[in-house]
mmCIF file of N, CA, C and O in Angstrom:
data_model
loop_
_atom_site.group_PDB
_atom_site.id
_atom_site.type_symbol
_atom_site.label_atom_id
_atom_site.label_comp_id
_atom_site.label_asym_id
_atom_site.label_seq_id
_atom_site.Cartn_x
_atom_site.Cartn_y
_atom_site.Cartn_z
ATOM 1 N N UNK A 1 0.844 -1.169 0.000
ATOM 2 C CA UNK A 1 0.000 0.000 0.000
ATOM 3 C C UNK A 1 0.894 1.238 0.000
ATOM 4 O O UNK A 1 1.637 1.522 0.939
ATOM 5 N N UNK A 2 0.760 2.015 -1.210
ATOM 6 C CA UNK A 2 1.397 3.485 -1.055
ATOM 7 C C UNK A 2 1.302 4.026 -0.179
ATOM 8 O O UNK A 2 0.370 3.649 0.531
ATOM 9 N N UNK A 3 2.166 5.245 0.368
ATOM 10 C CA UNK A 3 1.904 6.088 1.514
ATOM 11 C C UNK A 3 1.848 5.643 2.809
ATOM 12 O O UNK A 3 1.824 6.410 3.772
ATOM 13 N N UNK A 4 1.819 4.069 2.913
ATOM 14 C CA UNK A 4 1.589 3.606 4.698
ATOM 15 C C UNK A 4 3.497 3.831 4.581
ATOM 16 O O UNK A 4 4.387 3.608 3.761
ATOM 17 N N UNK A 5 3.324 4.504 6.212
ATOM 18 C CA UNK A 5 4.678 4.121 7.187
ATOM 19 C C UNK A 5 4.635 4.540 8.346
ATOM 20 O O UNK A 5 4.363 5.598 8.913
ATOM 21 N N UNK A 6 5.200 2.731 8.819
ATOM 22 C CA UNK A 6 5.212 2.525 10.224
ATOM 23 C C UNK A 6 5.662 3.967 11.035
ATOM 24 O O UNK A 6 6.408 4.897 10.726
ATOM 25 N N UNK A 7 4.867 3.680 12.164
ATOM 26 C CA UNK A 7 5.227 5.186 13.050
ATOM 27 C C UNK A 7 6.535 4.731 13.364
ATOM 28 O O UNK A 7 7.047 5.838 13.196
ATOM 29 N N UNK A 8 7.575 3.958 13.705
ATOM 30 C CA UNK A 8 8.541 4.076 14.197
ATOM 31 C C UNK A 8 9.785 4.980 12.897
ATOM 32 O O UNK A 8 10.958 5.241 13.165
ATOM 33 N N UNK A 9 9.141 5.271 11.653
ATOM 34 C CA UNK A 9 10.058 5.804 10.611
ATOM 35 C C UNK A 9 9.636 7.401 10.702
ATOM 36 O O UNK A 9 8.552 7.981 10.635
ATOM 37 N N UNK A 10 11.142 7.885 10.906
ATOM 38 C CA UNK A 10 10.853 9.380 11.248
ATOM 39 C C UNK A 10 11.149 10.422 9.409
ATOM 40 O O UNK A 10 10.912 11.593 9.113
ATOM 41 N N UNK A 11 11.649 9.435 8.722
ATOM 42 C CA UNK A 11 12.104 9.823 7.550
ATOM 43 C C UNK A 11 11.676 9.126 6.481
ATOM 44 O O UNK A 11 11.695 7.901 6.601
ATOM 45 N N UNK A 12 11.187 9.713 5.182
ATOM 46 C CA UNK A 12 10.681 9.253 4.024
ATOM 47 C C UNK A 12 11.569 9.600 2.758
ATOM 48 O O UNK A 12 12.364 10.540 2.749
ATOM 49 N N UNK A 13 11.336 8.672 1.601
ATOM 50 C CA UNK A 13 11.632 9.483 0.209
ATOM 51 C C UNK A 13 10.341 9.663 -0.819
ATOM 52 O O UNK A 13 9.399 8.880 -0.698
ATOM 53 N N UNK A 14 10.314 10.455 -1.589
ATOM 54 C CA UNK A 14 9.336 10.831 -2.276
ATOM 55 C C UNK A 14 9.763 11.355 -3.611
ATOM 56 O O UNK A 14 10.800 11.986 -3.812
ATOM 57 N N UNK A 15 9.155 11.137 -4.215
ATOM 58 C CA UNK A 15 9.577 11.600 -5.926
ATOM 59 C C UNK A 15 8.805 12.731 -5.964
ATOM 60 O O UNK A 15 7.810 12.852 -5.250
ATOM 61 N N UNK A 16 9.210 13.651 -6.806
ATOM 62 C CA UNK A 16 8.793 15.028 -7.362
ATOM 63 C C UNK A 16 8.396 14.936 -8.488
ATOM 64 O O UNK A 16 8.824 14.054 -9.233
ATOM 65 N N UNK A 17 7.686 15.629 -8.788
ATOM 66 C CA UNK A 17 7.028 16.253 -10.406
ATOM 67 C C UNK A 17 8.635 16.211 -11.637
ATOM 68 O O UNK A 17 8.946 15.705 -12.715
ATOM 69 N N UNK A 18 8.988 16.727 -11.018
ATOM 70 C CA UNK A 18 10.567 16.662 -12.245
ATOM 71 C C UNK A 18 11.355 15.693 -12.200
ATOM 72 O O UNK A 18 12.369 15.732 -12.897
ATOM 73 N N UNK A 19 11.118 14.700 -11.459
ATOM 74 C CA UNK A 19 11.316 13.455 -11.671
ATOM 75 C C UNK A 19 12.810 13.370 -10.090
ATOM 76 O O UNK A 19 13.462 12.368 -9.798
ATOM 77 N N UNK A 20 12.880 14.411 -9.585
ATOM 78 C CA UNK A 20 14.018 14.132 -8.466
ATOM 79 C C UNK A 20 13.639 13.557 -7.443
ATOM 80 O O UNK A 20 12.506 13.078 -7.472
ATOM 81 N N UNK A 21 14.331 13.436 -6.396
ATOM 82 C CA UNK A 21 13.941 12.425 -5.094
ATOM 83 C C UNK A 21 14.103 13.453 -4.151
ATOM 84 O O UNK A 21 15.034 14.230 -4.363
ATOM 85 N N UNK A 22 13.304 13.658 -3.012
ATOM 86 C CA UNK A 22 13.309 14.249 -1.671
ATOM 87 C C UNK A 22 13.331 13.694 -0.336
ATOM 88 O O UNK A 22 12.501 12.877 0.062
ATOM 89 N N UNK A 23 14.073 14.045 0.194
ATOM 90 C CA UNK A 23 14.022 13.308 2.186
ATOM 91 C C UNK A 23 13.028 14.270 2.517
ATOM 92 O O UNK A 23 13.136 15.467 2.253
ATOM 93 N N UNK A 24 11.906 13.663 3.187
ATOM 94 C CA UNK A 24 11.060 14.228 3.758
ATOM 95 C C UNK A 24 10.852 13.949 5.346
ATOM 96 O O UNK A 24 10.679 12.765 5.632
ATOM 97 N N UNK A 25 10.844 14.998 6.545
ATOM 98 C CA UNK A 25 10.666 14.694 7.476
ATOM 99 C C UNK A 25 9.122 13.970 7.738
ATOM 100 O O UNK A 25 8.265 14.479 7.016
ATOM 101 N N UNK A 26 8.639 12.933 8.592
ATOM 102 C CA UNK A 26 7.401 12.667 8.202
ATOM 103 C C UNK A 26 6.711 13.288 9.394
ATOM 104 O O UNK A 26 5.484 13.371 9.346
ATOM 105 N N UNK A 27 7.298 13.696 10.366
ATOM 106 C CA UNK A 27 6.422 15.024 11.430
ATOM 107 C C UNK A 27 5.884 15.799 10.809
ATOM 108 O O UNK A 27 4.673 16.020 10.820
ATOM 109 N N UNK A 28 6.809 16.402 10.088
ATOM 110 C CA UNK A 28 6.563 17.995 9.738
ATOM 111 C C UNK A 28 6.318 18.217 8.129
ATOM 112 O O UNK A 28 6.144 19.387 7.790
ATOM 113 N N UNK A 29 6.281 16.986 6.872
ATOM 114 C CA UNK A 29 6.182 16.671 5.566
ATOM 115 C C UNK A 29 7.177 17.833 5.189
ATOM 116 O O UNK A 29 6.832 18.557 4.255
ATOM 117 N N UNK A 30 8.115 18.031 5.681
ATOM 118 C CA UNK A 30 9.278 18.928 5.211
ATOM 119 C C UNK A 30 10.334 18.528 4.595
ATOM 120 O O UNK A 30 10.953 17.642 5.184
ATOM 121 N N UNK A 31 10.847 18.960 3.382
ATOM 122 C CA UNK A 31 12.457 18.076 3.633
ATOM 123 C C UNK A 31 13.520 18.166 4.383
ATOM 124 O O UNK A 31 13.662 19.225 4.995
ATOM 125 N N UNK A 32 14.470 17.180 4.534
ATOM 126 C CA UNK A 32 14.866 17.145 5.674
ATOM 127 C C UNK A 32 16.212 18.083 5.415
ATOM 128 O O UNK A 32 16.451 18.449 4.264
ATOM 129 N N UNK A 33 16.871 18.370 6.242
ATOM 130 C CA UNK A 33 17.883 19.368 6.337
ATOM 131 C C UNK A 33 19.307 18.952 6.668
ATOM 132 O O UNK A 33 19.214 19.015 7.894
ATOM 133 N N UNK A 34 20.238 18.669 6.498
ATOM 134 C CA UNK A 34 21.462 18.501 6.819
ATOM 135 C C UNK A 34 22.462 19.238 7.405
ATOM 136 O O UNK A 34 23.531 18.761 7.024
ATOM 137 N N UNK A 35 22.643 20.187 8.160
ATOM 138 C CA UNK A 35 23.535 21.320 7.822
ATOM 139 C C UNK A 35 22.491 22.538 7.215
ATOM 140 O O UNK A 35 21.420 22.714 7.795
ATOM 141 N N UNK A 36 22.748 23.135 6.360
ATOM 142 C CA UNK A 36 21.800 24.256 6.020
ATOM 143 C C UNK A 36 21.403 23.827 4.306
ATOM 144 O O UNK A 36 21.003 24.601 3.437
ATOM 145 N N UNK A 37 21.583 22.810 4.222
ATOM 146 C CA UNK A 37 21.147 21.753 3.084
ATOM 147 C C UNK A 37 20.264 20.803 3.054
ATOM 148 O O UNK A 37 20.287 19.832 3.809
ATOM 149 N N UNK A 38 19.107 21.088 1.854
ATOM 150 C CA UNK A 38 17.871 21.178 2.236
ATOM 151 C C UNK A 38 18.162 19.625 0.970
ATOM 152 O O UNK A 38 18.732 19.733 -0.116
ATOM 153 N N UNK A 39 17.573 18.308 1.558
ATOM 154 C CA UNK A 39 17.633 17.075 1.053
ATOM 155 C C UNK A 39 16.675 16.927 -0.575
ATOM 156 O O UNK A 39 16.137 15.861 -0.878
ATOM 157 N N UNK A 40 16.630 17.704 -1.136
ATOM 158 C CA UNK A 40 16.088 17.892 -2.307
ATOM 159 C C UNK A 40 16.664 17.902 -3.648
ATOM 160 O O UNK A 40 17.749 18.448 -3.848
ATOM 161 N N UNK A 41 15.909 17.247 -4.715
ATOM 162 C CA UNK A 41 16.458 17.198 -6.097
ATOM 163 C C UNK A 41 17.360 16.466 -5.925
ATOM 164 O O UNK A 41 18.460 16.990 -6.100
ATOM 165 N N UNK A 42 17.358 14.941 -5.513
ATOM 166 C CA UNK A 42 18.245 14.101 -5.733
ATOM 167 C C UNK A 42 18.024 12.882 -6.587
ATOM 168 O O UNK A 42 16.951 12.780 -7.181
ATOM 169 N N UNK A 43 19.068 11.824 -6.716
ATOM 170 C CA UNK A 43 19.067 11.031 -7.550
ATOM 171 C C UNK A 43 18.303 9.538 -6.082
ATOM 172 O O UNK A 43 18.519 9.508 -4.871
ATOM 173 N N UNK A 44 17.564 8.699 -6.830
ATOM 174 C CA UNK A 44 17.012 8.097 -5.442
ATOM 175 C C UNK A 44 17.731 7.323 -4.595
ATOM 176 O O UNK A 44 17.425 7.095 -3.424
ATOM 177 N N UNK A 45 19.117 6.728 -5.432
ATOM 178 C CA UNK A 45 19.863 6.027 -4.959
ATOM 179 C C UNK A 45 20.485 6.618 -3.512
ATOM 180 O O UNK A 45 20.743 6.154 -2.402
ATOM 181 N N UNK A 46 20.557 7.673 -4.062
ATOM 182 C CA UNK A 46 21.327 9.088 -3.043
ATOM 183 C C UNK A 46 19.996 9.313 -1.785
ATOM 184 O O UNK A 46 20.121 9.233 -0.563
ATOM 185 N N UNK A 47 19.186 9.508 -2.306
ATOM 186 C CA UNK A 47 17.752 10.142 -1.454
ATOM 187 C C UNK A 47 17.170 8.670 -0.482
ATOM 188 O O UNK A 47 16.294 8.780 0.376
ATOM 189 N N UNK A 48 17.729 7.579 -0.765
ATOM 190 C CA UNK A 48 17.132 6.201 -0.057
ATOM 191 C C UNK A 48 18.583 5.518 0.765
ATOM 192 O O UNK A 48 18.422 4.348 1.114
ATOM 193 N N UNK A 49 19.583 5.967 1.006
ATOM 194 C CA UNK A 49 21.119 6.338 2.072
ATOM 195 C C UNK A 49 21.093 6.919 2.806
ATOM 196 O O UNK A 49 21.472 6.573 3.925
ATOM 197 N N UNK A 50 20.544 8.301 2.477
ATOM 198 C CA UNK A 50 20.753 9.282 3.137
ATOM 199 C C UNK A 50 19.257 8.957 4.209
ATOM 200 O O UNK A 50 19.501 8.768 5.401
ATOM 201 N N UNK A 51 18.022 8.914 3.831
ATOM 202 C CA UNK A 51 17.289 8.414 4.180
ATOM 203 C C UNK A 51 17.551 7.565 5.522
ATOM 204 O O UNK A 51 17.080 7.906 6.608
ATOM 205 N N UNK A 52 18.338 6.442 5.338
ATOM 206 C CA UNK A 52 18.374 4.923 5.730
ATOM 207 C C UNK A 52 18.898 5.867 6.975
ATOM 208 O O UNK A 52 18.169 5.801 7.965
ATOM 209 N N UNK A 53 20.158 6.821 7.102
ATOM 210 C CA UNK A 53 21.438 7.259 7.874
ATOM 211 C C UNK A 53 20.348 8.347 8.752
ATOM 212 O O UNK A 53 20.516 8.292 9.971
ATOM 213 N N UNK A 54 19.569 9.045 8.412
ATOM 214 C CA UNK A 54 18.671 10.075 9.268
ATOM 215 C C UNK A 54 17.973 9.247 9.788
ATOM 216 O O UNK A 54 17.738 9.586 10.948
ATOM 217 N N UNK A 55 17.367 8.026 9.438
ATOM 218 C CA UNK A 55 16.418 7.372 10.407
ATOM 219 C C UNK A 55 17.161 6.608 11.334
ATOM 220 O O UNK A 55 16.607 6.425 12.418
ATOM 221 N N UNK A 56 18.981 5.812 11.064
ATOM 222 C CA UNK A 56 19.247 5.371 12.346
ATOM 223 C C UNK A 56 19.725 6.435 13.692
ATOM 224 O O UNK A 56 19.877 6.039 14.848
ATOM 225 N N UNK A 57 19.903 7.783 13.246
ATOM 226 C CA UNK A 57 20.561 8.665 13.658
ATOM 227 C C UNK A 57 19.529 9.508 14.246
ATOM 228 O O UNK A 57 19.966 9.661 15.386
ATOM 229 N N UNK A 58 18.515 10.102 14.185
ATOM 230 C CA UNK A 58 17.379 10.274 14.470
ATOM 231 C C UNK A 58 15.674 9.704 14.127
ATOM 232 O O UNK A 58 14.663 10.138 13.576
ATOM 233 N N UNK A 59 16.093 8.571 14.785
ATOM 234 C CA UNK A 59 14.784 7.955 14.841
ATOM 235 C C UNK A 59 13.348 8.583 15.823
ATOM 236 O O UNK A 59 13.431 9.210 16.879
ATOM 237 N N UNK A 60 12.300 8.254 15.216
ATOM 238 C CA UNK A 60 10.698 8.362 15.386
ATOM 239 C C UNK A 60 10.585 9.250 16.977
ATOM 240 O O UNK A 60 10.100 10.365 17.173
ATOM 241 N N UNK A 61 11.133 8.432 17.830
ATOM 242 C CA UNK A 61 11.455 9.132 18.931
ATOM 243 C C UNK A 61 12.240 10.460 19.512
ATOM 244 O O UNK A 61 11.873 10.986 20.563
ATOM 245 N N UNK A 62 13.077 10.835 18.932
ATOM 246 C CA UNK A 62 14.124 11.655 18.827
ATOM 247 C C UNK A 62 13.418 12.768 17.892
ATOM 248 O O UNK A 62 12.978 12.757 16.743
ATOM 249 N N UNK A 63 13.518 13.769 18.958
ATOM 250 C CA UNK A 63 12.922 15.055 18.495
ATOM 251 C C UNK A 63 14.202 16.595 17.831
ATOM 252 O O UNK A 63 14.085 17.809 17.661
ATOM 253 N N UNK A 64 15.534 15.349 17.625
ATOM 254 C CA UNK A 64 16.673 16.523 17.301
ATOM 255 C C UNK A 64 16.534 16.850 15.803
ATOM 256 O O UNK A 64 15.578 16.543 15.091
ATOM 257 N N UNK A 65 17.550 17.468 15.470
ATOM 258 C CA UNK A 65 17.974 17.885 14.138
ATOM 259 C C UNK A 65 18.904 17.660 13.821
ATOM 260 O O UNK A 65 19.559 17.021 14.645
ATOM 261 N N UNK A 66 19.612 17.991 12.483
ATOM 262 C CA UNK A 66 21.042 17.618 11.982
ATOM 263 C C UNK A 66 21.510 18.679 12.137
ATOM 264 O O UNK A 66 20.658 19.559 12.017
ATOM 265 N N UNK A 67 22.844 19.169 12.433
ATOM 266 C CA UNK A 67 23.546 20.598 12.427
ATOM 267 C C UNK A 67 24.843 20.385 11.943
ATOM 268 O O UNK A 67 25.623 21.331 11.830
#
């Protein structure tokens, strides 16, 4: 089923209209931020790593950020 994810996943990827990949926070449907680098317009390979690395690093529980 599209769109289901488990509450324990604090991070998503999502495809765009122009065909790029986005990290999306799934609190806040924002993308996610790295540094002052905003996880957008990527390739998915790139956007589903980076992904994998924000959710062991701030998981569902964990209310931090990346800086």
């Amino acid at each position: 089923m599209q769109g289901f994810r488990p509450p324990e996943i604090r991070y998503a990827v999502r495809i765009e209209s122009n065909g790029t990949w986005t990290v999306f926070d799934t609190f806040t449907d924002q993308p996610a931020e790295i540094g002052s680098r905003l996880t957008t317009e990527m390739q998915m390979s790139d956007a589903e790593e980076i992904m994998h690395v924000l959710n062991l690093i701030h998981p569902a529980n964990d209310n931090g950020t990346i800086n």
